[in-house]
Amino acid sequence: MALPDTALTVELCTNEGEFGSLAAAWARLHRRCRTATPFQSHAWLHSWWLSYGRRGRLRVVLVRRGGELVAAAPLMRAYAPLPALVPLGGAISDFTDVLLDDEFADEAAQALTGGLSELARGALIDFREVRSGAAVERIYDRWSGPRLRLVDSLCLELPAASMEELLGRLPKPRAQRARAKIRKMDALGVERRIVGHDEVDASVRTLLHLHQLQWQGRKVTSEHLQPRFSEHLIRSVGLMVRSGDAVVTEFRLDDAVVAADLTLLSPHLVGGYLYGAHPRLRERKVDVATMLLNACTEHAEGDRSRVLSLLRGNEPYKHHWRPEEATNHRLLLARRRTTPVLRAAAWDAAARDWGKELLRKRREREEPS
């Protein structure tokens, strides 16, 4: 969309109501930013703020051209473990980023960098889980103050291919076993359907209930069981389905919903975010991971500009499909006066990595040979 050739203006949004009112303008910018993921959608970020935000800490930098948003950095102020400005979305978001209008990316990035530099006078800017090629890398490249890039979480990715093509990547015996698992699901009569936007809220509730059943008595991400997470997901996913940023799939067996899956969609990425599966599927020897991947491929198949992301995590079952590794990064940006905070964050990250490595080695020693 061509906009008048006017100067860019930078403003800071700290008001929750004002942030909520940005939905339509934010959605237009989100569509015009090729690197954006669903975690940068207004539905996801605003809902997250309502569940997890702290009063008085909202800091959203906005860049406008002719009144239209051409860049945005959704941040909040944090005080622990160090004073910092961190992206909205928190630990439940697999990727964080800023938004830049592709048509005006260079000048918008320059203006946004200036706005962030002003904001960084009293706090470190700490972008966790930055995907390779993200828009915020343009900010990092332009940053004139102290900066640091660290390794963050590992993600695993598959090509946007059909299930048969993915099976063709596997050793023959493993591919045969996977095909047998798919045939077994068909023989049992497992059916799947895409949930309509008017049914999403109820389906997400079902998903969360099944997720809790699935992990009962086993180690689970505790946040997924919290009321605030449930409220966030129910509030955001319906809007994301309507805008094409998400799809919910239900799996039925014997006229009952036995599994549900939330997959997030963007022009360059398809990613399975969360699912729930009834324990009876395990009892009937259904390979849930294969079932979900088989359904997920339908949203990515044939679109070579996309990847099928298994999102964060290095779980062994993901490696069965021979994925490629894609490492997220952590970008730290500071002003001269906040350089000590940047160094403290780097030392803290190094200490945590060292501790994880010690724990890994200890577990290896304790494992029976």
Short mmCIF file of C-alpha atoms in Angstrom, two decimals:
data_model
loop_
_atom_site.label_atom_id
_atom_site.label_comp_id
_atom_site.label_asym_id
_atom_site.label_seq_id
_atom_site.Cartn_x
_atom_site.Cartn_y
_atom_site.Cartn_z
CA MET A 1 0.00 0.00 0.00
CA ALA A 2 1.53 3.28 -1.09
CA LEU A 3 1.56 5.97 1.58
CA PRO A 4 2.23 9.71 1.24
CA ASP A 5 5.89 10.65 1.26
CA THR A 6 5.87 12.18 4.72
CA ALA A 7 8.27 12.12 7.62
CA LEU A 8 8.18 9.28 10.06
CA THR A 9 7.00 9.92 13.60
CA VAL A 10 7.96 7.86 16.65
CA GLU A 11 5.75 7.55 19.70
CA LEU A 12 5.63 5.47 22.87
CA CYS A 13 2.46 3.66 23.92
CA THR A 14 2.24 2.91 27.65
CA ASN A 15 -1.55 2.72 27.96
CA GLU A 16 -3.24 -0.69 27.90
CA GLY A 17 -6.44 0.69 26.36
CA GLU A 18 -4.52 2.44 23.59
CA PHE A 19 -2.62 -0.76 22.86
CA GLY A 20 -5.91 -2.64 22.60
CA SER A 21 -7.26 -0.07 20.13
CA LEU A 22 -4.35 -0.69 17.75
CA ALA A 23 -5.75 -4.06 16.59
CA ALA A 24 -6.72 -3.08 13.03
CA ALA A 25 -3.61 -0.96 12.30
CA TRP A 26 -1.38 -3.61 13.89
CA ALA A 27 -2.97 -6.34 11.75
CA ARG A 28 -2.23 -4.36 8.58
CA LEU A 29 1.41 -3.92 9.62
CA HIS A 30 1.65 -7.58 10.58
CA ARG A 31 0.52 -8.59 7.08
CA ARG A 32 3.09 -6.24 5.50
CA CYS A 33 6.03 -7.66 7.49
CA ARG A 34 7.31 -10.78 5.71
CA THR A 35 9.30 -12.03 8.71
CA ALA A 36 6.38 -11.81 11.16
CA THR A 37 5.22 -14.95 12.92
CA PRO A 38 1.86 -15.46 14.67
CA PHE A 39 3.61 -14.62 17.95
CA GLN A 40 3.78 -10.99 16.72
CA SER A 41 0.06 -10.77 15.93
CA HIS A 42 -1.98 -8.27 17.94
CA ALA A 43 -4.37 -11.03 19.04
CA TRP A 44 -1.52 -12.99 20.63
CA LEU A 45 0.37 -10.04 22.16
CA HIS A 46 -2.60 -8.11 23.53
CA SER A 47 -4.13 -11.25 25.01
CA TRP A 48 -0.77 -12.14 26.55
CA TRP A 49 -0.57 -8.68 28.11
CA LEU A 50 -4.05 -9.07 29.64
CA SER A 51 -2.98 -12.36 31.25
CA TYR A 52 0.66 -11.67 32.11
CA GLY A 53 1.26 -7.92 31.95
CA ARG A 54 1.96 -5.72 34.96
CA ARG A 55 0.30 -2.35 35.39
CA GLY A 56 2.56 0.55 34.47
CA ARG A 57 5.15 -1.54 32.62
CA LEU A 58 3.86 -1.45 29.03
CA ARG A 59 6.33 0.08 26.56
CA VAL A 60 5.33 -0.21 22.88
CA VAL A 61 7.36 1.86 20.43
CA LEU A 62 5.36 2.86 17.35
CA VAL A 63 6.57 4.38 14.08
CA ARG A 64 4.02 5.99 11.75
CA ARG A 65 4.14 7.36 8.23
CA GLY A 66 1.19 9.49 7.19
CA GLY A 67 -0.67 8.16 10.24
CA GLU A 68 -0.17 4.51 9.23
CA LEU A 69 1.93 2.15 11.34
CA VAL A 70 5.15 1.14 9.57
CA ALA A 71 7.05 -0.27 12.57
CA ALA A 72 6.35 -1.46 16.10
CA ALA A 73 8.35 -2.90 18.98
CA PRO A 74 6.08 -4.47 21.64
CA LEU A 75 7.99 -4.34 24.93
CA MET A 76 7.48 -4.17 28.67
CA ARG A 77 9.64 -3.05 31.57
CA ALA A 78 11.10 -5.81 33.76
CA TYR A 79 13.08 -5.42 36.97
CA ALA A 80 14.28 -8.94 37.73
CA PRO A 81 16.77 -10.48 37.47
CA LEU A 82 18.05 -7.25 35.86
CA PRO A 83 16.43 -3.95 34.80
CA ALA A 84 15.46 -4.57 31.20
CA LEU A 85 12.97 -3.98 28.41
CA VAL A 86 11.74 -7.35 27.19
CA PRO A 87 9.33 -8.36 24.39
CA LEU A 88 5.69 -9.05 25.11
CA GLY A 89 4.86 -12.73 24.74
CA GLY A 90 7.24 -14.01 27.38
CA ALA A 91 8.31 -17.62 27.80
CA ILE A 92 5.19 -19.04 26.14
CA SER A 93 6.18 -17.50 22.78
CA ASP A 94 8.64 -19.45 20.64
CA PHE A 95 9.78 -16.38 18.68
CA THR A 96 9.99 -12.67 19.52
CA ASP A 97 10.51 -9.83 17.06
CA VAL A 98 9.60 -6.30 16.02
CA LEU A 99 7.42 -5.47 13.01
CA LEU A 100 8.71 -3.53 9.98
CA ASP A 101 6.68 -2.63 6.91
CA ASP A 102 8.50 -4.33 4.01
CA GLU A 103 7.95 -1.33 1.71
CA PHE A 104 9.63 1.08 4.11
CA ALA A 105 11.85 -1.37 6.00
CA ASP A 106 15.10 0.60 5.93
CA GLU A 107 13.75 3.98 7.01
CA ALA A 108 11.30 2.38 9.47
CA ALA A 109 14.15 0.36 11.01
CA GLN A 110 16.22 3.52 11.38
CA ALA A 111 13.37 5.36 13.09
CA LEU A 112 12.57 2.40 15.34
CA THR A 113 16.23 2.09 16.31
CA GLY A 114 16.19 5.73 17.39
CA GLY A 115 13.05 5.22 19.44
CA LEU A 116 14.48 2.17 21.14
CA SER A 117 17.74 3.98 21.85
CA GLU A 118 15.81 6.68 23.69
CA LEU A 119 13.91 4.04 25.63
CA ALA A 120 17.13 2.24 26.56
CA ARG A 121 18.51 5.12 28.62
CA GLY A 122 17.71 3.35 31.88
CA ALA A 123 17.43 -0.32 30.98
CA LEU A 124 18.92 -3.05 28.82
CA ILE A 125 16.87 -4.17 25.79
CA ASP A 126 16.76 -7.97 25.83
CA PHE A 127 15.24 -9.82 22.88
CA ARG A 128 15.04 -13.56 23.62
CA GLU A 129 14.21 -16.28 21.06
CA VAL A 130 15.00 -14.32 17.90
CA ARG A 131 14.59 -16.40 14.76
CA SER A 132 17.26 -16.16 12.06
CA GLY A 133 16.29 -13.44 9.58
CA ALA A 134 13.95 -11.69 12.03
CA ALA A 135 13.18 -8.00 11.57
CA VAL A 136 14.86 -7.10 14.86
CA GLU A 137 18.20 -8.08 13.33
CA ARG A 138 17.94 -4.84 11.31
CA ILE A 139 17.78 -2.97 14.62
CA TYR A 140 20.78 -4.89 15.94
CA ASP A 141 22.80 -4.05 12.81
CA ARG A 142 22.05 -0.33 13.22
CA TRP A 143 22.63 -0.16 16.97
CA SER A 144 25.45 2.25 17.80
CA GLY A 145 25.82 1.35 21.48
CA PRO A 146 27.06 -1.82 23.19
CA ARG A 147 25.39 -4.96 21.86
CA LEU A 148 25.76 -8.71 22.15
CA ARG A 149 24.39 -11.75 20.35
CA LEU A 150 24.04 -14.99 22.33
CA VAL A 151 22.77 -18.44 21.41
CA ASP A 152 19.26 -19.17 22.67
CA SER A 153 16.92 -22.15 22.16
CA LEU A 154 17.27 -24.81 19.49
CA CYS A 155 14.39 -25.23 17.03
CA LEU A 156 13.96 -28.08 14.57
CA GLU A 157 12.51 -27.66 11.08
CA LEU A 158 11.28 -29.82 8.24
CA PRO A 159 10.64 -28.82 4.63
CA ALA A 160 7.10 -27.89 3.61
CA ALA A 161 6.44 -31.24 2.02
CA SER A 162 3.73 -33.88 1.89
CA MET A 163 3.77 -36.71 4.41
CA GLU A 164 4.88 -39.08 1.67
CA GLU A 165 7.83 -36.81 0.84
CA LEU A 166 8.80 -36.63 4.52
CA LEU A 167 8.64 -40.41 4.71
CA GLY A 168 10.95 -40.53 1.71
CA ARG A 169 13.62 -38.73 3.77
CA LEU A 170 13.73 -41.57 6.29
CA PRO A 171 15.67 -44.83 6.20
CA LYS A 172 13.48 -47.47 4.58
CA PRO A 173 12.75 -49.53 7.74
CA ARG A 174 11.71 -46.41 9.70
CA ALA A 175 9.54 -45.17 6.82
CA GLN A 176 7.80 -48.55 6.67
CA ARG A 177 7.04 -48.42 10.39
CA ALA A 178 5.62 -44.90 10.03
CA ARG A 179 3.39 -45.98 7.13
CA ALA A 180 2.17 -48.90 9.22
CA LYS A 181 1.25 -46.49 12.04
CA ILE A 182 -0.74 -44.33 9.62
CA ARG A 183 -2.56 -47.39 8.25
CA LYS A 184 -3.39 -48.43 11.81
CA MET A 185 -4.96 -45.04 12.52
CA ASP A 186 -7.05 -45.36 9.38
CA ALA A 187 -8.11 -48.88 10.34
CA LEU A 188 -9.16 -47.72 13.83
CA GLY A 189 -11.28 -45.03 12.23
CA VAL A 190 -9.50 -41.94 13.56
CA GLU A 191 -11.08 -38.96 11.82
CA ARG A 192 -9.88 -35.35 11.77
CA ARG A 193 -11.59 -32.09 11.00
CA ILE A 194 -10.66 -28.42 10.95
CA VAL A 195 -12.63 -26.53 13.57
CA GLY A 196 -14.75 -23.61 12.33
CA HIS A 197 -14.09 -20.16 13.78
CA ASP A 198 -17.42 -20.20 15.64
CA GLU A 199 -16.36 -23.39 17.49
CA VAL A 200 -12.81 -22.44 18.37
CA ASP A 201 -13.35 -21.37 21.99
CA ALA A 202 -14.98 -24.68 22.94
CA SER A 203 -12.36 -26.64 21.01
CA VAL A 204 -9.47 -24.87 22.76
CA ARG A 205 -11.06 -25.72 26.11
CA THR A 206 -11.22 -29.35 24.99
CA LEU A 207 -7.58 -29.18 23.89
CA LEU A 208 -6.47 -27.88 27.27
CA HIS A 209 -8.48 -30.55 29.09
CA LEU A 210 -6.95 -33.29 26.94
CA HIS A 211 -3.50 -31.79 27.43
CA GLN A 212 -3.93 -32.06 31.19
CA LEU A 213 -5.14 -35.67 30.92
CA GLN A 214 -2.28 -36.55 28.59
CA TRP A 215 0.38 -35.43 31.09
CA GLN A 216 -1.32 -36.60 34.26
CA GLY A 217 1.27 -38.16 36.56
CA ARG A 218 4.14 -37.13 34.28
CA LYS A 219 6.44 -34.12 34.04
CA VAL A 220 4.65 -31.30 32.22
CA THR A 221 5.24 -27.63 31.49
CA SER A 222 3.50 -26.28 34.58
CA GLU A 223 2.50 -22.99 32.96
CA HIS A 224 0.23 -24.87 30.54
CA LEU A 225 -1.93 -25.86 33.52
CA GLN A 226 -2.35 -22.34 34.88
CA PRO A 227 -5.67 -20.45 34.55
CA ARG A 228 -3.90 -17.41 33.06
CA PHE A 229 -2.51 -19.55 30.21
CA SER A 230 -5.93 -21.04 29.54
CA GLU A 231 -7.54 -17.58 29.51
CA HIS A 232 -4.87 -16.28 27.13
CA LEU A 233 -5.21 -19.16 24.69
CA ILE A 234 -9.01 -19.09 24.61
CA ARG A 235 -9.03 -15.30 24.18
CA SER A 236 -6.41 -15.17 21.42
CA VAL A 237 -6.87 -18.26 19.26
CA GLY A 238 -10.37 -17.47 18.00
CA LEU A 239 -9.13 -14.13 16.66
CA MET A 240 -6.05 -15.79 15.16
CA VAL A 241 -8.16 -18.41 13.37
CA ARG A 242 -10.31 -15.65 11.88
CA SER A 243 -7.22 -13.80 10.61
CA GLY A 244 -5.56 -16.94 9.21
CA ASP A 245 -2.78 -17.02 11.82
CA ALA A 246 -3.89 -20.31 13.37
CA VAL A 247 -5.88 -23.46 12.77
CA VAL A 248 -7.39 -25.88 15.29
CA THR A 249 -7.83 -29.53 14.38
CA GLU A 250 -9.87 -32.13 16.25
CA PHE A 251 -9.38 -35.89 16.03
CA ARG A 252 -12.34 -38.16 16.74
CA LEU A 253 -12.57 -41.85 17.55
CA ASP A 254 -15.81 -43.68 18.33
CA ASP A 255 -17.73 -40.37 18.10
CA ALA A 256 -15.60 -38.71 20.79
CA VAL A 257 -12.88 -36.04 20.51
CA VAL A 258 -9.70 -37.85 21.56
CA ALA A 259 -7.15 -35.24 20.48
CA ALA A 260 -6.94 -31.59 19.49
CA ASP A 261 -4.09 -29.59 18.00
CA LEU A 262 -3.28 -25.89 17.66
CA THR A 263 -1.09 -25.07 14.66
CA LEU A 264 0.18 -21.55 13.99
CA LEU A 265 0.47 -20.24 10.42
CA SER A 266 2.44 -17.51 8.69
CA PRO A 267 3.60 -17.01 5.09
CA HIS A 268 6.95 -18.62 5.88
CA LEU A 269 6.19 -20.96 8.75
CA VAL A 270 3.77 -23.65 9.92
CA GLY A 271 4.28 -24.73 13.52
CA GLY A 272 2.45 -27.10 15.85
CA TYR A 273 2.17 -25.10 19.09
CA LEU A 274 0.16 -27.24 21.54
CA TYR A 275 -1.91 -30.39 21.52
CA GLY A 276 -3.86 -32.58 23.86
CA ALA A 277 -4.43 -36.31 23.48
CA HIS A 278 -6.57 -38.66 25.55
CA PRO A 279 -4.62 -41.51 27.23
CA ARG A 280 -6.87 -44.03 25.46
CA LEU A 281 -4.93 -43.29 22.25
CA ARG A 282 -1.77 -44.63 23.90
CA GLU A 283 -3.73 -47.62 25.15
CA ARG A 284 -4.76 -48.37 21.57
CA LYS A 285 -1.16 -47.95 20.37
CA VAL A 286 -1.83 -44.84 18.29
CA ASP A 287 1.36 -42.91 17.53
CA VAL A 288 0.13 -39.41 18.40
CA ALA A 289 3.26 -37.63 17.11
CA THR A 290 2.86 -39.23 13.67
CA MET A 291 -0.87 -38.48 13.68
CA LEU A 292 -0.24 -34.79 14.39
CA LEU A 293 2.57 -34.42 11.86
CA ASN A 294 0.44 -36.10 9.19
CA ALA A 295 -2.27 -33.48 9.79
CA CYS A 296 0.19 -30.57 10.02
CA THR A 297 1.76 -31.31 6.63
CA GLU A 298 -1.52 -30.45 4.93
CA HIS A 299 -1.05 -26.79 5.92
CA ALA A 300 2.49 -26.57 4.55
CA GLU A 301 2.50 -29.02 1.65
CA GLY A 302 3.69 -27.61 -1.66
CA ASP A 303 4.56 -24.13 -0.36
CA ARG A 304 8.34 -24.12 -0.70
CA SER A 305 8.60 -20.66 0.84
CA ARG A 306 7.47 -22.18 4.13
CA VAL A 307 9.07 -24.48 6.67
CA LEU A 308 7.32 -26.94 8.92
CA SER A 309 8.66 -25.89 12.30
CA LEU A 310 8.69 -28.24 15.28
CA LEU A 311 9.32 -25.07 17.31
CA ARG A 312 11.56 -25.01 20.37
CA GLY A 313 12.86 -28.16 21.96
CA ASN A 314 15.29 -30.95 21.21
CA GLU A 315 13.06 -33.86 22.15
CA PRO A 316 14.21 -37.24 20.78
CA TYR A 317 10.91 -37.99 19.00
CA LYS A 318 11.40 -34.93 16.75
CA HIS A 319 14.69 -36.32 15.46
CA HIS A 320 12.91 -39.37 14.04
CA TRP A 321 12.00 -37.18 11.06
CA ARG A 322 15.57 -35.99 10.37
CA PRO A 323 14.88 -32.26 10.82
CA GLU A 324 17.31 -29.42 10.28
CA GLU A 325 18.56 -27.46 13.27
CA ALA A 326 17.67 -23.75 13.47
CA THR A 327 19.07 -21.90 16.46
CA ASN A 328 17.30 -18.92 17.99
CA HIS A 329 19.41 -16.06 19.30
CA ARG A 330 19.29 -13.58 22.13
CA LEU A 331 20.01 -9.98 21.19
CA LEU A 332 21.15 -7.60 23.93
CA LEU A 333 21.17 -3.85 23.23
CA ALA A 334 22.45 -1.21 25.64
CA ARG A 335 23.49 2.41 25.97
CA ARG A 336 26.89 3.31 27.42
CA ARG A 337 25.38 3.90 30.84
CA THR A 338 23.72 0.45 30.86
CA THR A 339 26.80 -1.45 29.69
CA PRO A 340 27.26 -2.99 33.19
CA VAL A 341 23.74 -4.44 32.93
CA LEU A 342 24.59 -5.98 29.55
CA ARG A 343 27.73 -7.55 31.01
CA ALA A 344 25.77 -8.89 33.98
CA ALA A 345 23.21 -10.46 31.62
CA ALA A 346 26.02 -12.08 29.63
CA TRP A 347 27.64 -13.45 32.79
CA ASP A 348 24.29 -14.77 34.01
CA ALA A 349 23.66 -16.51 30.67
CA ALA A 350 27.15 -18.06 30.71
CA ALA A 351 26.65 -19.30 34.29
CA ARG A 352 23.32 -20.87 33.39
CA ASP A 353 24.83 -22.61 30.36
CA TRP A 354 27.68 -23.90 32.51
CA GLY A 355 25.22 -25.21 35.08
CA LYS A 356 23.14 -26.98 32.42
CA GLU A 357 26.26 -28.59 30.99
CA LEU A 358 27.32 -29.84 34.44
CA LEU A 359 23.83 -31.27 34.99
CA ARG A 360 23.88 -32.99 31.60
CA LYS A 361 27.24 -34.61 32.30
CA ARG A 362 26.09 -35.76 35.74
CA ARG A 363 22.99 -37.38 34.23
CA GLU A 364 25.14 -39.14 31.65
CA ARG A 365 27.35 -40.55 34.43
CA GLU A 366 24.30 -41.72 36.39
CA GLU A 367 22.66 -43.45 33.43
CA PRO A 368 23.18 -47.23 33.40
CA SER A 369 25.51 -48.36 30.64
#
